[in-house]
Coordinates of N, CA and C in Angstrom, one line a residue:
X211 N 8.1 18.9 -1.1 CA 8.0 17.7 0.2 C 6.7 18.0 1.0
X212 N 6.1 18.9 0.3 CA 4.6 18.7 1.1 C 3.8 18.0 1.0
X213 N 3.6 17.3 0.1 CA 2.7 16.4 -0.3 C 3.3 15.1 0.3
X214 N 4.4 15.3 0.7 CA 4.6 13.6 1.1 C 4.3 13.9 2.8
X215 N 4.1 15.0 3.5 CA 3.4 15.1 4.9 C 2.2 15.1 4.7
X216 N 1.4 15.5 3.6 CA -0.3 14.8 3.7 C 0.0 13.0 3.3
X217 N 0.9 13.1 3.1 CA 1.1 11.4 2.8 C 0.8 11.0 4.0
X218 N 2.2 11.6 4.5 CA 2.6 11.0 5.7 C 1.1 10.8 6.8
X219 N 1.0 12.2 6.9 CA -0.6 12.4 8.0 C -1.3 11.2 7.8
X220 N -1.7 11.5 7.0 CA -2.6 10.0 6.2 C -2.7 8.9 6.6
X221 N -1.1 8.3 6.4 CA -1.0 6.7 6.7 C -0.6 6.7 8.5
X222 N -0.6 8.0 9.3 CA -0.7 7.7 10.5 C -1.8 7.4 10.9
X223 N -3.0 8.1 10.5 CA -4.2 8.3 10.9 C -5.1 6.7 10.9
X224 N -4.1 5.7 10.3 CA -4.4 4.1 10.2 C -5.6 3.7 9.5
X225 N -5.8 2.5 9.8 CA -6.7 1.8 8.9 C -8.1 2.4 8.7
X226 N -8.7 3.2 9.9 CA -10.1 3.7 9.7 C -10.4 4.7 8.7
X227 N -9.0 5.2 8.0 CA -9.1 6.2 7.2 C -9.4 6.2 5.7
X228 N -9.7 4.3 5.6 CA -9.7 3.8 4.4 C -8.3 3.6 3.8
X229 N -8.3 2.9 2.6 CA -6.6 2.5 2.2 C -6.7 3.1 1.3
X230 N -6.8 3.0 -0.3 CA -6.2 3.8 -0.7 C -7.1 4.9 -1.1
X231 N -7.9 5.0 -0.7 CA -8.7 6.8 -0.1 C -8.0 7.6 0.6
X232 N -6.5 7.4 0.4 CA -5.7 8.4 1.5 C -5.8 9.5 1.2
X233 N -5.2 10.6 1.5 CA -5.2 12.0 1.3 C -5.8 12.5 0.0
X234 N -4.7 12.0 -0.7 CA -4.5 12.0 -2.3 C -4.7 11.0 -3.2
X235 N -5.1 9.9 -2.7 CA -5.3 8.5 -3.8 C -6.9 8.6 -3.9
X236 N -7.0 7.7 -4.6 CA -8.6 7.1 -4.9 C -8.5 5.7 -5.9
X237 N -9.1 5.0 -5.9 CA -8.8 4.1 -6.8 C -9.3 4.4 -8.0
X238 N -8.4 3.9 -9.4 CA -9.0 4.3 -10.2 C -8.1 5.7 -11.3
X239 N -7.7 6.5 -10.3 CA -6.7 7.7 -10.8 C -5.6 6.7 -11.7
X240 N -5.4 8.1 -12.6 CA -4.4 7.4 -13.4 C -3.3 8.1 -12.8
X241 N -2.1 7.9 -13.7 CA -0.5 8.1 -12.9 C -0.4 9.7 -12.8
X242 N -0.9 10.3 -13.7 CA -0.6 12.0 -14.0 C -1.6 12.1 -12.6
X243 N -2.8 11.8 -12.5 CA -3.5 12.2 -11.4 C -2.8 11.9 -9.9
X244 N -2.3 11.1 -9.7 CA -1.5 10.4 -8.5 C -0.4 11.6 -8.1
X245 N 0.6 11.5 -9.6 CA 1.7 12.7 -9.0 C 1.1 13.9 -9.0
X246 N 0.0 14.9 -9.4 CA -0.8 15.8 -9.6 C -0.5 15.5 -7.8
X247 N -1.3 15.0 -7.5 CA -2.0 14.7 -6.2 C -0.8 14.7 -4.8
X248 N -0.2 14.5 -5.6 CA 1.3 13.8 -4.5 C 2.2 15.3 -4.7
X249 N 1.9 16.2 -5.2 CA 2.4 17.7 -5.5 C 3.9 17.1 -5.8
X250 N 4.1 15.8 -6.8 CA 5.4 15.2 -7.5 C 5.9 15.1 -6.4
X251 N 5.6 14.4 -5.2 CA 6.5 13.6 -4.7 C 6.5 12.0 -5.2
X252 N 5.5 11.4 -5.7 CA 5.5 10.9 -6.3 C 6.1 10.4 -7.9
X253 N 7.0 9.8 -8.1 CA 8.1 10.1 -9.2 C 7.9 8.7 -10.2
X254 N 8.2 8.6 -11.5 CA 7.6 7.6 -12.1 C 9.4 6.9 -12.0
X255 N 9.1 5.6 -11.6 CA 10.3 4.9 -11.4 C 10.9 3.8 -12.6
X256 N 10.4 4.4 -14.0 CA 11.3 3.4 -15.0 C 10.3 2.5 -14.8
X257 N 9.6 1.7 -14.3 CA 9.3 0.5 -14.4 C 8.7 0.0 -16.0
X258 N 7.9 0.8 -16.6 CA 7.4 0.4 -17.7 C 5.8 0.1 -17.5
X259 N 5.6 -0.6 -16.5 CA 4.2 -1.3 -16.6 C 4.1 -1.3 -14.9
X260 N 2.9 -1.9 -14.6 CA 2.5 -1.9 -13.0 C 2.9 -1.1 -11.9
X261 N 3.9 -1.5 -11.1 CA 4.2 -0.6 -10.4 C 5.0 1.1 -10.6
X262 N 3.9 1.8 -11.7 CA 4.9 3.1 -12.3 C 5.5 4.1 -11.7
X263 N 4.8 3.9 -10.1 CA 5.4 5.8 -9.8 C 5.8 5.0 -8.4
X264 N 6.9 5.8 -7.8 CA 7.1 5.5 -5.9 C 7.4 7.2 -5.3
X265 N 7.4 6.6 -4.1 CA 7.5 8.1 -3.5 C 8.8 7.2 -2.3
X266 N 9.6 8.0 -2.7 CA 10.6 7.2 -1.3 C 10.1 7.5 0.1
X267 N 11.2 6.6 0.8 CA 10.9 7.0 2.1 C 12.1 7.6 2.8
X268 N 12.2 7.8 4.0 CA 11.4 6.5 5.2 C 10.1 7.3 5.6
X269 N 9.3 6.3 5.3 CA 7.8 6.7 5.9 C 7.4 5.7 7.3
X270 N 6.7 6.5 8.3 CA 6.5 5.6 9.4 C 4.7 5.2 9.0
X271 N 4.2 4.2 9.3 CA 2.8 3.6 9.4 C 2.8 2.2 10.6
X272 N 2.0 3.2 11.3 CA 1.3 2.2 12.6 C 2.8 1.4 12.9
X273 N 3.5 2.2 13.4 CA 5.0 1.7 14.1 C 6.1 1.8 13.4
X274 N 6.1 1.3 12.2 CA 6.7 0.5 11.3 C 7.5 1.7 10.3
X275 N 8.6 1.1 9.8 CA 9.1 2.3 9.2 C 9.4 1.4 7.7
X276 N 8.7 2.4 6.5 CA 8.5 1.7 5.1 C 9.8 2.5 4.5
X277 N 10.6 1.8 3.8 CA 11.6 2.6 2.9 C 11.4 3.0 1.2
X278 N 9.8 2.6 0.9 CA 9.4 3.4 -0.5 C 7.8 2.7 0.0
X279 N 6.8 3.9 -0.7 CA 5.4 3.4 -1.4 C 5.5 3.5 -2.8
X280 N 4.8 2.3 -3.2 CA 4.5 2.2 -4.7 C 3.5 2.1 -4.9
X281 N 3.0 2.8 -6.3 CA 1.7 2.8 -6.9 C 1.6 2.0 -8.0
X282 N 0.5 1.0 -7.7 CA 0.5 0.1 -9.0 C -0.8 0.4 -9.8
X283 N -0.8 0.2 -11.3 CA -1.8 0.6 -12.0 C -1.8 -0.8 -13.1
X284 N -3.0 -0.5 -13.3 CA -3.6 -2.0 -14.0 C -3.1 -1.7 -15.7
X285 N -3.6 -2.5 -16.8 CA -3.4 -2.3 -17.7 C -3.6 -0.6 -18.8
X286 N -4.6 -0.4 -18.0 CA -5.4 0.6 -18.7 C -4.7 1.9 -17.8
X287 N -4.0 2.1 -16.8 CA -3.0 2.6 -16.3 C -4.1 3.1 -15.5
X288 N -4.6 2.7 -14.5 CA -5.5 3.5 -13.4 C -5.3 2.6 -12.2
X289 N -4.8 3.3 -10.7 CA -4.6 2.9 -9.8 C -5.3 1.6 -9.4
X290 N -4.9 0.7 -8.9 CA -5.6 -0.8 -8.5 C -4.7 -1.2 -6.9
X291 N -3.5 -0.8 -6.8 CA -3.4 -0.9 -5.5 C -1.7 0.0 -5.1
X292 N -1.5 -0.2 -3.7 CA -0.6 0.9 -3.1 C 0.3 -0.3 -2.5
X293 N 1.4 -0.3 -2.7 CA 2.4 -1.0 -1.5 C 3.3 -0.5 -1.1
X294 N 3.4 -1.0 0.3 CA 4.7 -0.3 1.3 C 5.8 -1.1 1.4
X295 N 6.9 -0.6 1.2 CA 7.8 -1.7 1.4 C 8.9 -1.5 2.6
X296 N 9.1 -2.6 3.3 CA 9.9 -2.4 4.2 C 10.8 -3.7 4.1
X297 N 12.3 -3.2 4.7 CA 13.1 -4.5 5.2 C 12.2 -5.5 5.8
X298 N 12.8 -6.8 5.5 CA 12.5 -7.7 5.7 C 12.3 -8.1 7.1
X299 N 13.2 -7.7 7.8 CA 13.3 -7.9 9.3 C 12.0 -7.3 9.9
X300 N 11.4 -6.6 9.4 CA 10.3 -5.8 9.9 C 9.0 -6.6 9.5
X301 N 9.0 -7.9 9.5 CA 7.8 -8.7 8.9 C 7.2 -8.9 10.2
X302 N 7.6 -9.3 11.2 CA 6.9 -9.7 12.4 C 6.2 -8.7 12.9
X303 N 7.0 -7.3 13.0 CA 6.4 -6.0 13.8 C 4.9 -5.6 13.1
X304 N 4.8 -5.8 11.5 CA 4.3 -5.4 10.2 C 2.7 -6.3 10.8
X305 N 3.2 -8.0 11.1 CA 2.2 -8.8 11.4 C 1.6 -8.1 12.4
X306 N 1.9 -8.3 13.7 CA 1.5 -7.9 15.1 C 0.2 -6.5 14.7
X307 N 1.3 -5.5 14.1 CA 0.1 -4.4 13.5 C -0.6 -4.4 13.0
X308 N -0.9 -5.4 12.1 CA -1.7 -5.5 11.0 C -3.0 -6.4 12.0
X309 N -2.5 -7.6 12.8 CA -3.4 -8.2 13.5 C -4.4 -7.3 14.8
X310 N -3.3 -6.6 15.5 CA -4.1 -5.2 16.0 C -5.1 -4.6 15.5
X311 N -4.7 -4.0 14.1 CA -6.1 -3.3 13.6 C -7.0 -4.5 12.7
X312 N -7.2 -5.5 12.2 CA -7.9 -6.0 11.2 C -8.3 -7.5 12.3
X313 N -7.5 -7.9 13.3 CA -8.3 -9.2 14.3 C -6.7 -10.1 12.9
X314 N -7.5 -11.5 13.1 CA -6.7 -12.6 12.7 C -6.5 -12.9 11.3
X315 N -5.5 -13.4 10.8 CA -5.3 -12.9 9.5 C -6.1 -14.1 8.6
X316 N -6.3 -14.0 7.4 CA -7.0 -15.3 6.6 C -5.5 -15.7 5.8
X317 N -5.2 -17.3 6.0 CA -3.8 -17.4 4.8 C -4.2 -17.9 3.2
X318 N -3.2 -17.3 2.7 CA -3.3 -17.7 1.3 C -1.8 -18.5 0.8
X319 N -1.5 -19.4 0.3 CA -0.3 -20.3 0.4 C 0.2 -19.6 -1.1
X320 N 1.5 -19.5 -0.8 CA 2.3 -19.0 -2.4 C 3.2 -19.7 -2.4
X321 N 4.3 -19.7 -3.3 CA 5.5 -20.7 -3.5 C 6.1 -21.0 -2.5
X322 N 6.7 -20.2 -1.4 CA 7.5 -20.4 -0.6 C 7.1 -20.2 0.9
X323 N 5.7 -19.3 0.9 CA 5.4 -18.7 2.2 C 3.8 -18.6 2.0
X324 N 3.4 -18.8 3.3 CA 1.7 -18.3 3.3 C 1.9 -16.7 3.0
X325 N 0.6 -16.2 2.7 CA 0.6 -14.7 2.8 C -0.5 -14.8 3.4
X326 N -0.4 -13.4 4.3 CA -1.6 -13.4 5.2 C -2.1 -12.2 4.8
X327 N -3.4 -12.2 4.8 CA -4.2 -11.1 4.2 C -6.2 -10.6 5.1
X328 N -6.0 -9.7 5.3 CA -7.1 -9.1 5.6 C -8.2 -8.2 4.8
X329 N -9.7 -8.3 5.0 CA -10.5 -7.5 4.3 C -10.6 -5.9 5.4
X330 N -10.4 -5.0 5.1 CA -10.9 -3.7 5.5 C -12.2 -3.7 6.0
X331 N -12.7 -3.6 7.6 CA -14.5 -3.7 7.7 C -14.7 -2.9 7.0
X332 N -14.8 -1.5 6.6 CA -15.4 -0.4 5.8 C -15.6 -0.6 4.7
X333 N -14.3 -0.4 3.6 CA -14.3 -0.5 2.5 C -14.6 -2.0 1.7
X334 N -14.1 -3.0 2.6 CA -13.7 -4.2 1.8 C -12.6 -4.6 1.1
X335 N -11.6 -3.4 1.3 CA -10.0 -3.6 0.4 C -9.6 -4.5 1.3
X336 N -8.5 -4.8 0.4 CA -7.9 -6.3 0.8 C -6.2 -5.4 1.2
X337 N -5.7 -6.0 2.4 CA -4.3 -6.0 2.8 C -3.7 -7.1 3.4
X338 N -3.0 -7.1 2.4 CA -2.0 -8.3 2.3 C -0.4 -8.2 2.8
X339 N -0.1 -8.7 3.8 CA 1.5 -9.1 3.9 C 2.1 -9.6 3.2
X340 N 2.8 -9.5 2.7 CA 4.1 -11.3 2.0 C 5.2 -10.6 2.5
X341 N 6.0 -11.8 2.0 CA 7.9 -11.5 2.3 C 8.5 -12.2 1.1
X342 N 9.0 -11.5 0.6 CA 10.1 -12.1 -0.4 C 11.3 -11.4 -0.1
X343 N 12.3 -10.7 -0.8 CA 13.5 -10.0 -0.5 C 12.6 -8.7 0.5
X344 N 11.7 -8.6 0.3 CA 11.5 -7.3 1.8 C 10.3 -7.5 2.1
X345 N 9.5 -6.9 3.2 CA 8.3 -7.1 3.6 C 7.4 -6.4 2.7
X346 N 6.3 -6.7 2.3 CA 5.8 -5.8 1.5 C 3.8 -5.7 1.9
X347 N 3.0 -4.5 2.6 CA 1.9 -4.7 2.7 C 1.3 -3.9 1.5
X348 N 0.4 -4.6 1.3 CA 0.0 -4.5 -0.1 C -1.3 -3.9 0.1
X349 N -2.4 -3.0 -0.3 CA -3.4 -2.3 -0.4 C -4.3 -2.6 -1.6
X350 N -5.5 -3.6 -1.7 CA -5.7 -3.7 -3.1 C -7.2 -3.0 -3.2
X351 N -8.1 -2.9 -4.2 CA -9.5 -2.4 -4.2 C -10.1 -3.8 -4.0
X352 N -11.3 -3.5 -3.3 CA -12.3 -4.7 -3.2 C -12.8 -4.9 -4.3
X353 N -13.0 -6.3 -4.3 CA -13.3 -6.5 -6.0 C -15.0 -6.2 -5.9
X354 N -15.2 -6.2 -7.1 CA -16.7 -5.4 -7.7 C -18.0 -6.6 -6.8
X355 N -18.2 -5.7 -6.1 CA -19.4 -6.1 -5.6 C -19.6 -7.0 -4.4
X356 N -18.2 -6.7 -3.8 CA -18.1 -7.2 -2.8 C -18.5 -6.5 -1.3
X357 N -19.0 -5.1 -1.2 CA -19.5 -4.3 -0.4 C -21.1 -5.0 0.1

């Protein structure tokens, strides 16, 4: 559980610390590197592709409770995004928290509901809020050349 405490401490520091550059993750890490860096609190979830690792919650982030954190990888199994998953009822509180941290969101239309997203001011990484069966805050690496 020591890895969970380091992860939680990094999350509680908020957006100024960077996004996937939390204490134990960096964009481009392999599955094994993320597991080792988390002291094996991030576990294989049997998905087979995409979000291969998860860390069970509850985790508090910017005053909101998340049920789990997913670590998602590209086809070369390199870390490309981190998803914080909460109950759908947390959506409004998450939106307020992200607006306080990053300002007014930009909107992108998805199938049923617009997705709100922001760019992290220092890294250029994308922060996205979406709602399907759960509320999900996704941190994604900035596109190459965007900084």
